[in-house]
GROMACS .gro file of C-alpha atoms in nm:
model
  284
    1UNK     CA    1   6.387   0.287   6.251
    2UNK     CA    2   6.084   0.393   6.100
    3UNK     CA    3   5.725   0.248   6.277
    4UNK     CA    4   5.571  -0.023   6.062
    5UNK     CA    5   5.239   0.045   5.858
    6UNK     CA    6   5.002  -0.294   5.835
    7UNK     CA    7   4.996  -0.382   5.456
    8UNK     CA    8   4.573  -0.385   5.386
    9UNK     CA    9   4.621  -0.460   5.030
   10UNK     CA   10   4.457  -0.777   4.839
   11UNK     CA   11   4.662  -1.094   4.838
   12UNK     CA   12   4.848  -1.222   4.483
   13UNK     CA   13   4.590  -1.402   4.390
   14UNK     CA   14   4.304  -1.460   4.547
   15UNK     CA   15   3.912  -1.468   4.572
   16UNK     CA   16   3.835  -1.170   4.404
   17UNK     CA   17   4.073  -1.240   4.125
   18UNK     CA   18   3.892  -1.588   4.092
   19UNK     CA   19   3.562  -1.421   4.070
   20UNK     CA   20   3.651  -1.191   3.793
   21UNK     CA   21   3.706  -1.519   3.589
   22UNK     CA   22   3.306  -1.507   3.590
   23UNK     CA   23   3.348  -1.259   3.295
   24UNK     CA   24   3.669  -1.314   3.089
   25UNK     CA   25   3.650  -0.959   2.948
   26UNK     CA   26   3.629  -0.813   3.334
   27UNK     CA   27   3.949  -1.053   3.391
   28UNK     CA   28   4.110  -0.955   3.093
   29UNK     CA   29   4.059  -0.578   3.109
   30UNK     CA   30   4.106  -0.561   3.493
   31UNK     CA   31   4.408  -0.766   3.525
   32UNK     CA   32   4.571  -0.805   3.187
   33UNK     CA   33   4.488  -0.437   3.056
   34UNK     CA   34   4.512  -0.315   3.426
   35UNK     CA   35   4.189  -0.080   3.347
   36UNK     CA   36   3.995  -0.153   3.634
   37UNK     CA   37   3.933   0.139   3.910
   38UNK     CA   38   3.730   0.146   4.234
   39UNK     CA   39   3.554   0.451   4.324
   40UNK     CA   40   3.752   0.608   4.618
   41UNK     CA   41   3.483   0.672   4.823
   42UNK     CA   42   3.426   0.291   4.873
   43UNK     CA   43   3.799   0.202   4.868
   44UNK     CA   44   3.977   0.487   5.077
   45UNK     CA   45   3.666   0.469   5.342
   46UNK     CA   46   3.674   0.098   5.395
   47UNK     CA   47   4.051   0.091   5.350
   48UNK     CA   48   4.091   0.340   5.616
   49UNK     CA   49   3.886   0.092   5.879
   50UNK     CA   50   4.123  -0.163   5.789
   51UNK     CA   51   4.422   0.061   5.860
   52UNK     CA   52   4.294   0.129   6.187
   53UNK     CA   53   4.226  -0.178   6.310
   54UNK     CA   54   4.510  -0.341   6.165
   55UNK     CA   55   4.771  -0.088   6.377
   56UNK     CA   56   4.533  -0.171   6.671
   57UNK     CA   57   4.560  -0.575   6.682
   58UNK     CA   58   4.984  -0.539   6.509
   59UNK     CA   59   5.035  -0.356   6.828
   60UNK     CA   60   4.831  -0.547   7.055
   61UNK     CA   61   5.007  -0.867   6.936
   62UNK     CA   62   5.338  -0.714   7.010
   63UNK     CA   63   5.257  -0.617   7.377
   64UNK     CA   64   5.100  -1.002   7.398
   65UNK     CA   65   5.460  -1.135   7.313
   66UNK     CA   66   5.629  -0.874   7.538
   67UNK     CA   67   5.762  -0.699   7.228
   68UNK     CA   68   5.786  -0.306   7.159
   69UNK     CA   69   5.435  -0.198   7.018
   70UNK     CA   70   5.608   0.112   6.882
   71UNK     CA   71   5.745  -0.115   6.606
   72UNK     CA   72   5.386  -0.007   6.480
   73UNK     CA   73   5.239   0.324   6.403
   74UNK     CA   74   4.987   0.406   6.681
   75UNK     CA   75   4.648   0.438   6.495
   76UNK     CA   76   4.634   0.815   6.422
   77UNK     CA   77   4.977   0.825   6.294
   78UNK     CA   78   4.901   0.495   6.103
   79UNK     CA   79   4.629   0.675   5.914
   80UNK     CA   80   4.870   0.971   5.865
   81UNK     CA   81   5.108   0.752   5.693
   82UNK     CA   82   4.821   0.572   5.487
   83UNK     CA   83   4.713   0.947   5.357
   84UNK     CA   84   5.037   0.997   5.207
   85UNK     CA   85   5.031   0.654   5.011
   86UNK     CA   86   4.706   0.808   4.829
   87UNK     CA   87   4.787   0.982   4.482
   88UNK     CA   88   4.436   1.089   4.345
   89UNK     CA   89   4.262   1.406   4.442
   90UNK     CA   90   3.964   1.198   4.496
   91UNK     CA   91   4.108   0.950   4.735
   92UNK     CA   92   4.259   1.253   4.941
   93UNK     CA   93   3.924   1.409   4.971
   94UNK     CA   94   3.752   1.100   5.093
   95UNK     CA   95   4.044   1.053   5.338
   96UNK     CA   96   4.006   1.416   5.469
   97UNK     CA   97   3.656   1.358   5.502
   98UNK     CA   98   3.665   1.044   5.704
   99UNK     CA   99   3.974   1.072   5.925
  100UNK     CA  100   3.787   1.203   6.222
  101UNK     CA  101   3.508   0.944   6.157
  102UNK     CA  102   3.789   0.670   6.179
  103UNK     CA  103   3.974   0.783   6.478
  104UNK     CA  104   3.620   0.757   6.648
  105UNK     CA  105   3.575   0.397   6.481
  106UNK     CA  106   3.913   0.317   6.699
  107UNK     CA  107   3.796   0.475   7.029
  108UNK     CA  108   3.464   0.337   7.010
  109UNK     CA  109   3.586   0.004   6.918
  110UNK     CA  110   3.813   0.029   7.257
  111UNK     CA  111   3.519   0.097   7.467
  112UNK     CA  112   3.334  -0.199   7.366
  113UNK     CA  113   3.623  -0.445   7.348
  114UNK     CA  114   3.914  -0.333   7.517
  115UNK     CA  115   4.226  -0.529   7.466
  116UNK     CA  116   4.017  -0.843   7.396
  117UNK     CA  117   4.178  -1.024   7.672
  118UNK     CA  118   4.029  -1.369   7.561
  119UNK     CA  119   4.189  -1.363   7.227
  120UNK     CA  120   4.561  -1.438   7.195
  121UNK     CA  121   4.653  -1.265   6.863
  122UNK     CA  122   4.855  -1.514   6.604
  123UNK     CA  123   4.842  -1.277   6.286
  124UNK     CA  124   4.747  -0.972   6.158
  125UNK     CA  125   4.701  -0.931   5.774
  126UNK     CA  126   4.830  -1.212   5.739
  127UNK     CA  127   4.863  -1.382   5.388
  128UNK     CA  128   4.800  -1.748   5.349
  129UNK     CA  129   4.930  -1.957   5.018
  130UNK     CA  130   4.881  -2.307   4.938
  131UNK     CA  131   4.942  -2.422   4.584
  132UNK     CA  132   4.653  -2.635   4.424
  133UNK     CA  133   4.801  -2.992   4.240
  134UNK     CA  134   4.616  -3.040   3.878
  135UNK     CA  135   4.823  -3.350   3.769
  136UNK     CA  136   5.139  -3.225   3.681
  137UNK     CA  137   5.019  -2.850   3.736
  138UNK     CA  138   4.978  -2.619   4.049
  139UNK     CA  139   4.783  -2.337   4.056
  140UNK     CA  140   4.788  -2.075   4.355
  141UNK     CA  141   4.548  -1.981   4.593
  142UNK     CA  142   4.588  -1.668   4.832
  143UNK     CA  143   4.421  -1.475   5.077
  144UNK     CA  144   4.482  -1.229   5.311
  145UNK     CA  145   4.300  -1.220   5.676
  146UNK     CA  146   4.260  -0.942   5.849
  147UNK     CA  147   4.275  -1.126   6.192
  148UNK     CA  148   4.353  -1.448   6.325
  149UNK     CA  149   4.327  -1.484   6.683
  150UNK     CA  150   4.361  -1.808   6.922
  151UNK     CA  151   4.035  -1.813   7.222
  152UNK     CA  152   4.266  -1.865   7.531
  153UNK     CA  153   4.002  -2.057   7.711
  154UNK     CA  154   3.924  -2.303   7.409
  155UNK     CA  155   4.220  -2.306   7.220
  156UNK     CA  156   4.034  -2.278   6.901
  157UNK     CA  157   4.162  -2.077   6.644
  158UNK     CA  158   3.932  -1.820   6.443
  159UNK     CA  159   4.010  -1.621   6.106
  160UNK     CA  160   3.824  -1.293   6.143
  161UNK     CA  161   3.692  -1.037   5.880
  162UNK     CA  162   3.673  -0.691   5.927
  163UNK     CA  163   3.341  -0.563   5.755
  164UNK     CA  164   3.204  -0.210   5.711
  165UNK     CA  165   2.829  -0.211   5.628
  166UNK     CA  166   2.585   0.056   5.611
  167UNK     CA  167   2.318  -0.223   5.781
  168UNK     CA  168   2.397  -0.515   6.022
  169UNK     CA  169   2.117  -0.759   5.899
  170UNK     CA  170   2.046  -1.141   5.892
  171UNK     CA  171   2.014  -1.093   5.501
  172UNK     CA  172   2.345  -0.934   5.479
  173UNK     CA  173   2.559  -1.187   5.696
  174UNK     CA  174   2.354  -1.463   5.458
  175UNK     CA  175   2.515  -1.315   5.154
  176UNK     CA  176   2.840  -1.297   5.310
  177UNK     CA  177   2.810  -1.693   5.395
  178UNK     CA  178   2.765  -1.789   5.054
  179UNK     CA  179   3.054  -1.535   4.904
  180UNK     CA  180   3.379  -1.723   4.785
  181UNK     CA  181   3.594  -1.510   5.031
  182UNK     CA  182   3.448  -1.692   5.341
  183UNK     CA  183   3.423  -2.045   5.196
  184UNK     CA  184   3.810  -1.975   5.092
  185UNK     CA  185   3.838  -1.870   5.462
  186UNK     CA  186   3.670  -2.198   5.567
  187UNK     CA  187   3.896  -2.407   5.324
  188UNK     CA  188   4.214  -2.240   5.430
  189UNK     CA  189   4.154  -2.244   5.806
  190UNK     CA  190   4.064  -2.619   5.807
  191UNK     CA  191   4.411  -2.670   5.571
  192UNK     CA  192   4.631  -2.454   5.830
  193UNK     CA  193   4.475  -2.499   6.156
  194UNK     CA  194   4.327  -2.881   6.109
  195UNK     CA  195   4.105  -2.983   6.418
  196UNK     CA  196   4.238  -2.647   6.596
  197UNK     CA  197   4.015  -2.454   6.344
  198UNK     CA  198   3.714  -2.284   6.525
  199UNK     CA  199   3.552  -2.095   6.233
  200UNK     CA  200   3.523  -1.777   6.074
  201UNK     CA  201   3.391  -1.432   6.255
  202UNK     CA  202   3.253  -1.151   6.055
  203UNK     CA  203   3.361  -0.854   6.297
  204UNK     CA  204   3.085  -0.598   6.165
  205UNK     CA  205   3.165  -0.244   6.176
  206UNK     CA  206   2.814  -0.038   6.120
  207UNK     CA  207   2.908   0.286   5.958
  208UNK     CA  208   2.742   0.564   6.144
  209UNK     CA  209   2.454   0.807   6.023
  210UNK     CA  210   2.568   1.179   6.075
  211UNK     CA  211   2.653   1.282   6.377
  212UNK     CA  212   2.569   0.895   6.539
  213UNK     CA  213   2.828   0.648   6.655
  214UNK     CA  214   2.974   0.313   6.476
  215UNK     CA  215   2.777  -0.021   6.575
  216UNK     CA  216   2.988  -0.330   6.630
  217UNK     CA  217   2.870  -0.720   6.617
  218UNK     CA  218   3.064  -0.983   6.605
  219UNK     CA  219   2.908  -1.280   6.369
  220UNK     CA  220   3.004  -1.619   6.341
  221UNK     CA  221   2.983  -1.751   5.995
  222UNK     CA  222   2.792  -2.109   5.942
  223UNK     CA  223   3.067  -2.318   5.756
  224UNK     CA  224   2.908  -2.411   5.401
  225UNK     CA  225   3.059  -2.810   5.391
  226UNK     CA  226   2.922  -2.902   5.024
  227UNK     CA  227   3.083  -2.543   4.896
  228UNK     CA  228   3.415  -2.592   5.105
  229UNK     CA  229   3.438  -2.952   4.947
  230UNK     CA  230   3.380  -2.777   4.605
  231UNK     CA  231   3.630  -2.520   4.624
  232UNK     CA  232   3.964  -2.664   4.522
  233UNK     CA  233   3.774  -2.786   4.223
  234UNK     CA  234   3.650  -2.449   4.162
  235UNK     CA  235   4.016  -2.313   4.178
  236UNK     CA  236   4.111  -2.594   3.919
  237UNK     CA  237   3.838  -2.536   3.650
  238UNK     CA  238   3.876  -2.168   3.687
  239UNK     CA  239   4.240  -2.215   3.575
  240UNK     CA  240   4.162  -2.416   3.319
  241UNK     CA  241   3.951  -2.146   3.182
  242UNK     CA  242   4.194  -1.899   3.198
  243UNK     CA  243   4.491  -2.097   3.027
  244UNK     CA  244   4.213  -2.158   2.767
  245UNK     CA  245   4.127  -1.800   2.719
  246UNK     CA  246   4.516  -1.692   2.732
  247UNK     CA  247   4.611  -1.956   2.469
  248UNK     CA  248   4.337  -1.845   2.217
  249UNK     CA  249   4.306  -1.450   2.293
  250UNK     CA  250   4.642  -1.374   2.437
  251UNK     CA  251   4.649  -1.002   2.531
  252UNK     CA  252   4.425  -0.897   2.261
  253UNK     CA  253   4.217  -0.814   2.569
  254UNK     CA  254   3.900  -0.675   2.382
  255UNK     CA  255   3.865  -1.031   2.201
  256UNK     CA  256   3.820  -1.196   2.589
  257UNK     CA  257   3.460  -1.247   2.573
  258UNK     CA  258   3.205  -1.059   2.741
  259UNK     CA  259   2.940  -1.263   2.945
  260UNK     CA  260   2.640  -1.043   2.991
  261UNK     CA  261   2.421  -1.087   3.260
  262UNK     CA  262   2.268  -0.836   3.553
  263UNK     CA  263   2.483  -1.032   3.788
  264UNK     CA  264   2.799  -0.983   3.603
  265UNK     CA  265   2.690  -0.616   3.440
  266UNK     CA  266   2.561  -0.454   3.791
  267UNK     CA  267   2.737  -0.496   4.150
  268UNK     CA  268   2.759  -0.300   4.481
  269UNK     CA  269   2.916  -0.009   4.352
  270UNK     CA  270   2.663   0.001   4.051
  271UNK     CA  271   2.715  -0.068   3.629
  272UNK     CA  272   3.074  -0.230   3.562
  273UNK     CA  273   3.286   0.055   3.498
  274UNK     CA  274   3.354  -0.166   3.128
  275UNK     CA  275   2.974  -0.180   3.032
  276UNK     CA  276   2.922   0.074   2.825
  277UNK     CA  277   3.275  -0.050   2.607
  278UNK     CA  278   3.116  -0.422   2.588
  279UNK     CA  279   2.746  -0.304   2.499
  280UNK     CA  280   2.919  -0.077   2.190
  281UNK     CA  281   3.230  -0.314   2.091
  282UNK     CA  282   3.485  -0.043   2.178
  283UNK     CA  283   3.847  -0.173   2.127
  284UNK     CA  284   4.176  -0.025   2.217
   0.00000   0.00000   0.00000
């Protein structure tokens, strides 16, 4: 049997999809017309880091359970298997450029954290799924969690998200604390683990400068009880909005209205890829 490659892809209907509903045109062109692309430089480099740590922790979990870790690829082989899934020249070029850097990430991570003896691994790239009731309707919310661990000393369960970043600063971490992805973690963690839930940790991976070393830090995400309380209502209202737009515009994706706002039209990778299309009123 071939070893397994951990699936580090997005969940079925999670935060990023709900977040896209902030602009109905963005949602329609991304999820209806399936036209959105993410720059290979951002997508592939981040995915490679997730594959490396995913394989590491999947193998560690098997070892902790007295099972054969070779059910999962070693990190190097896992990265090679991930590279085989890439189809575009741009993605393969990024992959080749950062293969060595990602192996260095794993080696330096092991040098700092070893096998995390205090943590019992209970989930790697686990997909959480809940149905939110709205009268006689039910709406999905899903979320993939990079790593779920239990503290052997306290019994607490933590949900951990691996984040590659250029800089680790308090302002960067604060922005994550107010992000729906992390509010979703808090909400789901309480639902699943109840009083055992210890919270959310960002496993920060600071990208090396040329010739330098990776930087690592584990940061506890402060809970946002007000946002957690509102999260279910947010899901319900988002789904009602989606249903109304679907009923009115159907598959006429360019009829779904844009929401012009600097926060919508410009993001972490620069201008939205549909900005000129919306400006000019292009169709088809």
